[in-house]
Amino acid sequence: MKGGRLKRFNSMKNTHLQHPEDSILTGDLSVLDWFLSNGKVSAKIDGAPAIVWGTNPATGKFFVGTKSVFNKKLIKINETHSDIDRNHSGNVADILHHCFDHLPDFDGIIQGDFIGFGDDDTFCPNTITYVFDEVIHQNIIIAPHTVYVAEHDLRDAIAYPLTLCPESTEDCLFVKADCWQIDEDFDEIVAFARQMSTLCEFVTPKQSQQIQQQLNSVIRAGLVIDELTQDALAFANQIDVNVLRLWSLVKSIKDDMLFLMRNNGPEAYINGKQCQGEGYVKSNEFGMFKLVNREVFSYANFNSGLMAQRGVA
């Protein structure tokens, strides 16, 4: 991960990935260029919990943890089994103990999703059930997706999409599917979206957050965001309805791109029905966004316990 192989334009602060359509609400049109530019595409794996491991830049020691390693105040970095017992409990602690014993050393920092323990071919770590071609005999299964650079400690870590998956070991299987997109010309529809944007009175970042929460509530309820819904949301927030119409258009472009994505990862199922998986992450010089079918995966994720409490997907 050193020696210039990480491209700076693909870096980002350790923040939540956005849906492309949500980014348009404030008038940031960079996502329109993002649609038209090639980039790195990776499959999102619906594992839990998120596992972060590698070398702690503050001590030079191997560590494991959850995303709480990036906390600004209550930092939970585990360099020993005693640290895990002090910082965590229950199932998360058990998983971290196994990760501490079986993850290989890494001269850097990686984040991945925990898929499960070995000796089976079917795993349901969160909302999606994954079926592998054969029984997995390694002790733990991890889907790595992000690498971090931090000079002094993890509080200011910069994230990059993982382009080179670590080699699996006898103890740990690393899952990273090859991904590709079927060729399609998005120039015309993106040009229409750009033209439509000239009619919009965009919202403030604070309004955008509120509107995103309301849109998520509609998705959680299993309702369609049609013209009537757009009019109601525009009236409730006293905003230009054209912004929501542009949101829907950008979402339709995203859905078309998602439909054209393919990967060679394990089979994926939601409630017994085969699906594409959680989705994809595409990154290029115009940003990094997630390609997720909100009506399928986000709806299921919203209503599956923990995510239903958080209200984000």
mmCIF file of C-alpha atoms in Angstrom:
data_model
loop_
_atom_site.group_PDB
_atom_site.id
_atom_site.type_symbol
_atom_site.label_atom_id
_atom_site.label_comp_id
_atom_site.label_asym_id
_atom_site.label_seq_id
_atom_site.Cartn_x
_atom_site.Cartn_y
_atom_site.Cartn_z
ATOM 1 C CA MET A 1 0.000 0.000 0.000
ATOM 2 C CA LYS A 2 3.065 2.237 -0.061
ATOM 3 C CA GLY A 3 5.319 3.716 -2.714
ATOM 4 C CA GLY A 4 2.716 5.822 -4.479
ATOM 5 C CA ARG A 5 0.293 3.038 -5.313
ATOM 6 C CA LEU A 6 -2.462 4.911 -3.478
ATOM 7 C CA LYS A 7 -3.920 7.663 -5.624
ATOM 8 C CA ARG A 8 -4.601 10.845 -3.703
ATOM 9 C CA PHE A 9 -7.739 11.759 -5.634
ATOM 10 C CA ASN A 10 -9.422 8.630 -4.308
ATOM 11 C CA SER A 11 -8.836 9.581 -0.683
ATOM 12 C CA MET A 12 -11.557 10.653 1.713
ATOM 13 C CA LYS A 13 -12.048 11.391 5.365
ATOM 14 C CA ASN A 14 -13.460 8.522 7.393
ATOM 15 C CA THR A 15 -17.100 9.445 6.749
ATOM 16 C CA HIS A 16 -20.322 7.689 5.778
ATOM 17 C CA LEU A 17 -20.595 6.970 2.046
ATOM 18 C CA GLN A 18 -23.428 8.838 0.317
ATOM 19 C CA HIS A 19 -25.988 7.692 -2.194
ATOM 20 C CA PRO A 20 -25.342 9.651 -5.443
ATOM 21 C CA GLU A 21 -28.832 11.149 -5.429
ATOM 22 C CA ASP A 22 -28.489 12.512 -1.885
ATOM 23 C CA SER A 23 -25.389 14.506 -2.831
ATOM 24 C CA ILE A 24 -27.345 16.514 -5.409
ATOM 25 C CA LEU A 25 -29.702 18.168 -2.899
ATOM 26 C CA THR A 26 -27.322 21.015 -2.040
ATOM 27 C CA GLY A 27 -26.394 21.711 -5.665
ATOM 28 C CA ASP A 28 -23.150 19.744 -5.758
ATOM 29 C CA LEU A 29 -23.144 18.583 -9.382
ATOM 30 C CA SER A 30 -19.870 16.641 -9.207
ATOM 31 C CA VAL A 31 -21.825 13.382 -9.123
ATOM 32 C CA LEU A 32 -22.905 14.019 -12.736
ATOM 33 C CA ASP A 33 -19.246 13.927 -13.797
ATOM 34 C CA TRP A 34 -18.788 10.912 -11.519
ATOM 35 C CA PHE A 35 -21.378 8.970 -13.535
ATOM 36 C CA LEU A 36 -19.452 9.587 -16.765
ATOM 37 C CA SER A 37 -15.937 8.813 -15.514
ATOM 38 C CA ASN A 38 -14.279 5.430 -15.206
ATOM 39 C CA GLY A 39 -12.989 4.436 -11.826
ATOM 40 C CA LYS A 40 -12.469 1.677 -9.300
ATOM 41 C CA VAL A 41 -15.534 -0.452 -8.536
ATOM 42 C CA SER A 42 -15.794 -2.804 -5.580
ATOM 43 C CA ALA A 43 -18.641 -4.932 -4.255
ATOM 44 C CA LYS A 44 -20.156 -3.955 -0.912
ATOM 45 C CA ILE A 45 -20.367 -6.954 1.397
ATOM 46 C CA ASP A 46 -23.057 -6.871 4.077
ATOM 47 C CA GLY A 47 -20.946 -8.086 6.974
ATOM 48 C CA ALA A 48 -21.037 -7.161 10.641
ATOM 49 C CA PRO A 49 -19.343 -5.913 12.627
ATOM 50 C CA ALA A 50 -16.837 -3.775 10.770
ATOM 51 C CA ILE A 51 -13.329 -4.928 11.682
ATOM 52 C CA VAL A 52 -10.311 -2.587 11.597
ATOM 53 C CA TRP A 53 -6.835 -4.020 12.065
ATOM 54 C CA GLY A 54 -3.172 -3.474 11.317
ATOM 55 C CA THR A 55 -0.356 -1.490 12.882
ATOM 56 C CA ASN A 56 -1.189 1.283 15.323
ATOM 57 C CA PRO A 57 0.873 4.287 14.123
ATOM 58 C CA ALA A 58 0.992 5.643 17.675
ATOM 59 C CA THR A 59 2.673 2.524 19.147
ATOM 60 C CA GLY A 60 3.876 0.405 16.232
ATOM 61 C CA LYS A 61 1.917 -2.565 17.622
ATOM 62 C CA PHE A 62 -0.631 -4.862 15.964
ATOM 63 C CA PHE A 63 -4.241 -4.042 16.862
ATOM 64 C CA VAL A 64 -7.814 -5.051 16.095
ATOM 65 C CA GLY A 65 -11.021 -3.174 16.708
ATOM 66 C CA THR A 66 -14.317 -1.944 15.363
ATOM 67 C CA LYS A 67 -14.914 1.504 13.861
ATOM 68 C CA SER A 68 -14.594 2.814 17.429
ATOM 69 C CA VAL A 69 -10.817 2.879 16.811
ATOM 70 C CA PHE A 70 -11.535 6.136 14.945
ATOM 71 C CA ASN A 71 -13.399 7.804 17.824
ATOM 72 C CA LYS A 72 -12.143 11.279 18.664
ATOM 73 C CA LYS A 73 -12.460 10.805 22.449
ATOM 74 C CA LEU A 74 -13.416 7.298 23.621
ATOM 75 C CA ILE A 75 -10.926 5.445 21.423
ATOM 76 C CA LYS A 76 -11.093 1.640 21.633
ATOM 77 C CA ILE A 77 -7.911 0.206 20.139
ATOM 78 C CA ASN A 78 -7.129 -3.372 21.175
ATOM 79 C CA GLU A 79 -3.479 -4.429 21.223
ATOM 80 C CA THR A 80 -4.040 -7.353 23.613
ATOM 81 C CA HIS A 81 -6.829 -9.735 24.573
ATOM 82 C CA SER A 82 -7.123 -7.792 27.839
ATOM 83 C CA ASP A 83 -7.852 -4.640 25.839
ATOM 84 C CA ILE A 84 -10.690 -6.464 24.058
ATOM 85 C CA ASP A 85 -12.204 -7.604 27.370
ATOM 86 C CA ARG A 86 -12.012 -4.049 28.708
ATOM 87 C CA ASN A 87 -13.414 -2.299 25.626
ATOM 88 C CA HIS A 88 -16.006 -4.772 24.328
ATOM 89 C CA SER A 89 -18.455 -7.446 25.415
ATOM 90 C CA GLY A 90 -20.699 -10.178 24.060
ATOM 91 C CA ASN A 91 -20.578 -11.317 20.454
ATOM 92 C CA VAL A 92 -18.398 -8.398 19.322
ATOM 93 C CA ALA A 93 -15.744 -9.263 21.920
ATOM 94 C CA ASP A 94 -15.805 -12.931 20.859
ATOM 95 C CA ILE A 95 -15.332 -11.974 17.200
ATOM 96 C CA LEU A 96 -12.486 -9.589 18.048
ATOM 97 C CA HIS A 97 -10.692 -12.255 20.098
ATOM 98 C CA HIS A 98 -10.785 -14.575 17.077
ATOM 99 C CA CYS A 99 -9.665 -11.756 14.787
ATOM 100 C CA PHE A 100 -6.757 -10.929 17.091
ATOM 101 C CA ASP A 101 -5.613 -14.560 16.953
ATOM 102 C CA HIS A 102 -6.187 -15.239 13.245
ATOM 103 C CA LEU A 103 -5.766 -12.015 11.246
ATOM 104 C CA PRO A 104 -2.314 -11.690 9.663
ATOM 105 C CA ASP A 105 -0.025 -8.804 10.602
ATOM 106 C CA PHE A 106 -0.265 -5.830 8.271
ATOM 107 C CA ASP A 107 2.065 -2.842 7.947
ATOM 108 C CA GLY A 108 -0.809 -0.415 7.584
ATOM 109 C CA ILE A 109 -4.490 -0.182 8.506
ATOM 110 C CA ILE A 110 -7.344 -2.078 6.827
ATOM 111 C CA GLN A 111 -11.090 -2.138 7.390
ATOM 112 C CA GLY A 112 -13.298 -5.043 6.390
ATOM 113 C CA ASP A 113 -16.636 -6.638 7.230
ATOM 114 C CA PHE A 114 -16.837 -9.784 9.324
ATOM 115 C CA ILE A 115 -18.691 -12.531 7.432
ATOM 116 C CA GLY A 116 -18.490 -15.406 9.902
ATOM 117 C CA PHE A 117 -16.564 -18.334 11.324
ATOM 118 C CA GLY A 118 -15.543 -21.244 9.105
ATOM 119 C CA ASP A 119 -16.785 -24.839 8.686
ATOM 120 C CA ASP A 120 -19.869 -23.860 6.660
ATOM 121 C CA ASP A 121 -20.755 -22.594 3.196
ATOM 122 C CA THR A 122 -23.668 -20.309 4.188
ATOM 123 C CA PHE A 123 -23.382 -17.146 6.286
ATOM 124 C CA CYS A 124 -25.809 -14.407 7.311
ATOM 125 C CA PRO A 125 -23.779 -11.782 9.181
ATOM 126 C CA ASN A 126 -26.409 -9.051 8.823
ATOM 127 C CA THR A 127 -29.259 -8.605 6.305
ATOM 128 C CA ILE A 128 -27.924 -10.631 3.364
ATOM 129 C CA THR A 129 -27.248 -14.383 3.339
ATOM 130 C CA TYR A 130 -24.135 -15.411 1.380
ATOM 131 C CA VAL A 131 -23.668 -18.890 -0.099
ATOM 132 C CA PHE A 132 -20.150 -19.937 -1.140
ATOM 133 C CA ASP A 133 -19.312 -22.617 -3.691
ATOM 134 C CA GLU A 134 -17.729 -24.798 -1.026
ATOM 135 C CA VAL A 135 -17.366 -25.150 2.724
ATOM 136 C CA ILE A 136 -14.952 -22.564 4.138
ATOM 137 C CA HIS A 137 -12.359 -24.186 6.377
ATOM 138 C CA GLN A 138 -10.538 -21.085 7.632
ATOM 139 C CA ASN A 139 -11.307 -19.893 11.163
ATOM 140 C CA ILE A 140 -12.619 -16.453 10.150
ATOM 141 C CA ILE A 141 -13.954 -14.826 6.978
ATOM 142 C CA ILE A 142 -13.407 -11.115 6.321
ATOM 143 C CA ALA A 143 -14.355 -8.925 3.351
ATOM 144 C CA PRO A 144 -11.726 -6.119 3.282
ATOM 145 C CA HIS A 145 -12.653 -2.917 1.453
ATOM 146 C CA THR A 146 -10.790 0.129 2.787
ATOM 147 C CA VAL A 147 -7.181 1.008 3.598
ATOM 148 C CA TYR A 148 -6.183 3.945 5.800
ATOM 149 C CA VAL A 149 -3.162 6.196 6.090
ATOM 150 C CA ALA A 150 -2.492 7.849 9.454
ATOM 151 C CA GLU A 151 0.787 9.505 10.366
ATOM 152 C CA HIS A 152 0.463 9.838 14.150
ATOM 153 C CA ASP A 153 -2.768 8.204 15.352
ATOM 154 C CA LEU A 154 -6.111 7.022 13.965
ATOM 155 C CA ARG A 155 -8.144 10.152 14.712
ATOM 156 C CA ASP A 156 -7.119 11.809 11.444
ATOM 157 C CA ALA A 157 -6.985 8.687 9.293
ATOM 158 C CA ILE A 158 -7.525 9.140 5.565
ATOM 159 C CA ALA A 159 -9.427 6.364 3.769
ATOM 160 C CA TYR A 160 -8.760 4.927 0.321
ATOM 161 C CA PRO A 161 -10.587 2.166 -1.566
ATOM 162 C CA LEU A 162 -8.678 -1.090 -1.224
ATOM 163 C CA THR A 163 -7.301 -2.009 -4.635
ATOM 164 C CA LEU A 164 -5.053 -4.919 -3.628
ATOM 165 C CA CYS A 165 -6.707 -7.530 -1.418
ATOM 166 C CA PRO A 166 -4.466 -9.220 1.187
ATOM 167 C CA GLU A 167 -3.613 -12.856 0.569
ATOM 168 C CA SER A 168 -5.794 -15.350 2.430
ATOM 169 C CA THR A 169 -4.066 -17.574 4.997
ATOM 170 C CA GLU A 170 -4.749 -20.947 6.575
ATOM 171 C CA ASP A 171 -6.588 -19.133 9.367
ATOM 172 C CA CYS A 172 -8.319 -16.294 7.504
ATOM 173 C CA LEU A 173 -10.230 -16.140 4.221
ATOM 174 C CA PHE A 174 -10.302 -12.704 2.608
ATOM 175 C CA VAL A 175 -13.275 -12.221 0.280
ATOM 176 C CA LYS A 176 -13.025 -9.576 -2.415
ATOM 177 C CA ALA A 177 -15.062 -10.077 -5.577
ATOM 178 C CA ASP A 178 -13.944 -8.938 -9.021
ATOM 179 C CA CYS A 179 -16.402 -6.336 -10.352
ATOM 180 C CA TRP A 180 -17.181 -4.897 -13.752
ATOM 181 C CA GLN A 181 -19.784 -2.753 -15.501
ATOM 182 C CA ILE A 182 -21.520 -3.594 -18.769
ATOM 183 C CA ASP A 183 -20.860 -0.735 -21.207
ATOM 184 C CA GLU A 184 -23.618 1.849 -21.468
ATOM 185 C CA ASP A 185 -23.742 5.470 -22.640
ATOM 186 C CA PHE A 186 -25.045 7.782 -19.901
ATOM 187 C CA ASP A 187 -24.109 11.021 -21.689
ATOM 188 C CA GLU A 188 -27.612 11.975 -22.819
ATOM 189 C CA ILE A 189 -29.424 11.396 -19.523
ATOM 190 C CA VAL A 190 -26.651 13.088 -17.525
ATOM 191 C CA ALA A 191 -26.825 16.083 -19.876
ATOM 192 C CA PHE A 192 -30.570 16.253 -19.220
ATOM 193 C CA ALA A 193 -29.949 16.169 -15.461
ATOM 194 C CA ARG A 194 -27.425 18.983 -15.804
ATOM 195 C CA GLN A 195 -29.963 21.033 -17.748
ATOM 196 C CA MET A 196 -32.645 20.280 -15.158
ATOM 197 C CA SER A 197 -30.324 21.482 -12.395
ATOM 198 C CA THR A 198 -30.488 25.018 -13.820
ATOM 199 C CA LEU A 199 -34.163 25.148 -12.773
ATOM 200 C CA CYS A 200 -33.491 24.205 -9.153
ATOM 201 C CA GLU A 201 -33.271 26.311 -6.020
ATOM 202 C CA PHE A 202 -31.067 24.014 -3.996
ATOM 203 C CA VAL A 203 -31.256 23.539 -0.228
ATOM 204 C CA THR A 204 -28.814 24.175 2.608
ATOM 205 C CA PRO A 205 -26.772 21.316 4.141
ATOM 206 C CA LYS A 206 -29.025 21.424 7.225
ATOM 207 C CA GLN A 207 -32.155 21.154 5.075
ATOM 208 C CA SER A 208 -30.509 18.358 3.089
ATOM 209 C CA GLN A 209 -29.984 16.271 6.234
ATOM 210 C CA GLN A 210 -33.609 16.710 7.236
ATOM 211 C CA ILE A 211 -34.881 15.822 3.771
ATOM 212 C CA GLN A 212 -32.652 12.726 3.644
ATOM 213 C CA GLN A 213 -34.140 11.552 6.944
ATOM 214 C CA GLN A 214 -37.640 12.040 5.548
ATOM 215 C CA LEU A 215 -36.789 10.195 2.329
ATOM 216 C CA ASN A 216 -35.375 7.339 4.416
ATOM 217 C CA SER A 217 -38.619 7.243 6.408
ATOM 218 C CA VAL A 218 -40.582 6.852 3.173
ATOM 219 C CA ILE A 219 -38.273 4.021 2.060
ATOM 220 C CA ARG A 220 -38.515 2.381 5.479
ATOM 221 C CA ALA A 221 -42.300 2.370 5.144
ATOM 222 C CA GLY A 222 -42.034 0.643 1.763
ATOM 223 C CA LEU A 223 -43.665 3.554 -0.074
ATOM 224 C CA VAL A 224 -42.853 4.847 -3.554
ATOM 225 C CA ILE A 225 -41.247 8.266 -3.888
ATOM 226 C CA ASP A 226 -43.498 9.421 -6.723
ATOM 227 C CA GLU A 227 -44.639 12.895 -7.816
ATOM 228 C CA LEU A 228 -47.242 13.068 -5.045
ATOM 229 C CA THR A 229 -44.596 12.229 -2.427
ATOM 230 C CA GLN A 230 -42.220 14.814 -3.912
ATOM 231 C CA ASP A 231 -44.917 17.500 -3.779
ATOM 232 C CA ALA A 232 -45.717 16.627 -0.158
ATOM 233 C CA LEU A 233 -42.035 16.717 0.895
ATOM 234 C CA ALA A 234 -41.478 20.005 -0.941
ATOM 235 C CA PHE A 235 -44.498 21.561 0.771
ATOM 236 C CA ALA A 236 -43.511 20.250 4.220
ATOM 237 C CA ASN A 237 -39.984 21.659 3.886
ATOM 238 C CA GLN A 238 -40.925 24.787 1.914
ATOM 239 C CA ILE A 239 -38.412 23.994 -0.814
ATOM 240 C CA ASP A 240 -38.387 23.912 -4.605
ATOM 241 C CA VAL A 241 -40.012 20.678 -5.802
ATOM 242 C CA ASN A 242 -37.595 20.650 -8.769
ATOM 243 C CA VAL A 243 -34.820 19.669 -6.338
ATOM 244 C CA LEU A 244 -36.708 16.478 -5.481
ATOM 245 C CA ARG A 245 -37.480 15.844 -9.134
ATOM 246 C CA LEU A 246 -33.745 16.098 -9.864
ATOM 247 C CA TRP A 247 -33.101 13.783 -6.896
ATOM 248 C CA SER A 248 -35.394 11.187 -8.488
ATOM 249 C CA LEU A 249 -33.733 11.574 -11.880
ATOM 250 C CA VAL A 250 -30.243 11.108 -10.417
ATOM 251 C CA LYS A 251 -31.531 8.104 -8.469
ATOM 252 C CA SER A 252 -32.837 6.587 -11.726
ATOM 253 C CA ILE A 253 -29.395 7.040 -13.324
ATOM 254 C CA LYS A 254 -27.856 5.337 -10.288
ATOM 255 C CA ASP A 255 -30.342 2.470 -10.529
ATOM 256 C CA ASP A 256 -29.529 2.005 -14.242
ATOM 257 C CA MET A 257 -25.801 1.897 -13.474
ATOM 258 C CA LEU A 258 -26.367 -0.563 -10.634
ATOM 259 C CA PHE A 259 -28.349 -2.824 -12.986
ATOM 260 C CA LEU A 260 -25.291 -2.988 -15.270
ATOM 261 C CA MET A 261 -22.858 -3.985 -12.503
ATOM 262 C CA ARG A 262 -21.623 -7.558 -12.146
ATOM 263 C CA ASN A 263 -19.345 -9.428 -9.716
ATOM 264 C CA ASN A 264 -18.030 -12.962 -9.188
ATOM 265 C CA GLY A 265 -18.575 -13.072 -5.431
ATOM 266 C CA PRO A 266 -20.679 -15.594 -3.477
ATOM 267 C CA GLU A 267 -24.400 -15.890 -4.204
ATOM 268 C CA ALA A 268 -26.480 -13.430 -2.181
ATOM 269 C CA TYR A 269 -30.042 -13.711 -0.861
ATOM 270 C CA ILE A 270 -32.471 -11.445 1.006
ATOM 271 C CA ASN A 271 -35.357 -13.239 2.708
ATOM 272 C CA GLY A 272 -34.714 -16.283 0.533
ATOM 273 C CA LYS A 273 -34.746 -14.379 -2.772
ATOM 274 C CA GLN A 274 -31.528 -14.118 -4.763
ATOM 275 C CA CYS A 275 -30.235 -10.568 -5.222
ATOM 276 C CA GLN A 276 -27.160 -8.738 -6.501
ATOM 277 C CA GLY A 277 -25.844 -8.296 -2.985
ATOM 278 C CA GLU A 278 -25.648 -5.091 -1.004
ATOM 279 C CA GLY A 279 -24.364 -3.103 -3.974
ATOM 280 C CA TYR A 280 -21.141 -1.484 -5.091
ATOM 281 C CA VAL A 281 -18.798 1.401 -4.368
ATOM 282 C CA LYS A 282 -17.430 3.353 -7.312
ATOM 283 C CA SER A 283 -14.629 5.875 -6.886
ATOM 284 C CA ASN A 284 -12.918 8.230 -9.305
ATOM 285 C CA GLU A 285 -11.560 11.789 -9.329
ATOM 286 C CA PHE A 286 -15.081 13.155 -8.792
ATOM 287 C CA GLY A 287 -15.779 11.259 -5.587
ATOM 288 C CA MET A 288 -16.737 7.988 -3.988
ATOM 289 C CA PHE A 289 -20.387 6.939 -3.822
ATOM 290 C CA LYS A 290 -22.317 3.767 -3.105
ATOM 291 C CA LEU A 291 -24.586 2.081 -5.632
ATOM 292 C CA VAL A 292 -27.353 0.458 -3.586
ATOM 293 C CA ASN A 293 -30.916 -0.523 -4.464
ATOM 294 C CA ARG A 294 -32.707 1.384 -1.730
ATOM 295 C CA GLU A 295 -36.082 -0.252 -2.353
ATOM 296 C CA VAL A 296 -34.563 -3.726 -1.852
ATOM 297 C CA PHE A 297 -31.464 -3.641 0.334
ATOM 298 C CA SER A 298 -32.011 -0.386 2.238
ATOM 299 C CA TYR A 299 -35.642 -1.287 2.933
ATOM 300 C CA ALA A 300 -34.609 -4.695 4.284
ATOM 301 C CA ASN A 301 -31.723 -3.165 6.225
ATOM 302 C CA PHE A 302 -33.915 -0.431 7.708
ATOM 303 C CA ASN A 303 -36.317 -3.027 9.056
ATOM 304 C CA SER A 304 -33.802 -5.564 10.374
ATOM 305 C CA GLY A 305 -33.331 -4.529 13.980
ATOM 306 C CA LEU A 306 -30.182 -2.487 14.542
ATOM 307 C CA MET A 307 -30.460 -0.416 11.377
ATOM 308 C CA ALA A 308 -34.131 0.221 12.117
ATOM 309 C CA GLN A 309 -33.018 1.874 15.359
ATOM 310 C CA ARG A 310 -30.363 3.994 13.660
ATOM 311 C CA GLY A 311 -32.550 5.265 10.802
ATOM 312 C CA VAL A 312 -29.762 5.231 8.222
ATOM 313 C CA ALA A 313 -29.059 2.941 5.265
#
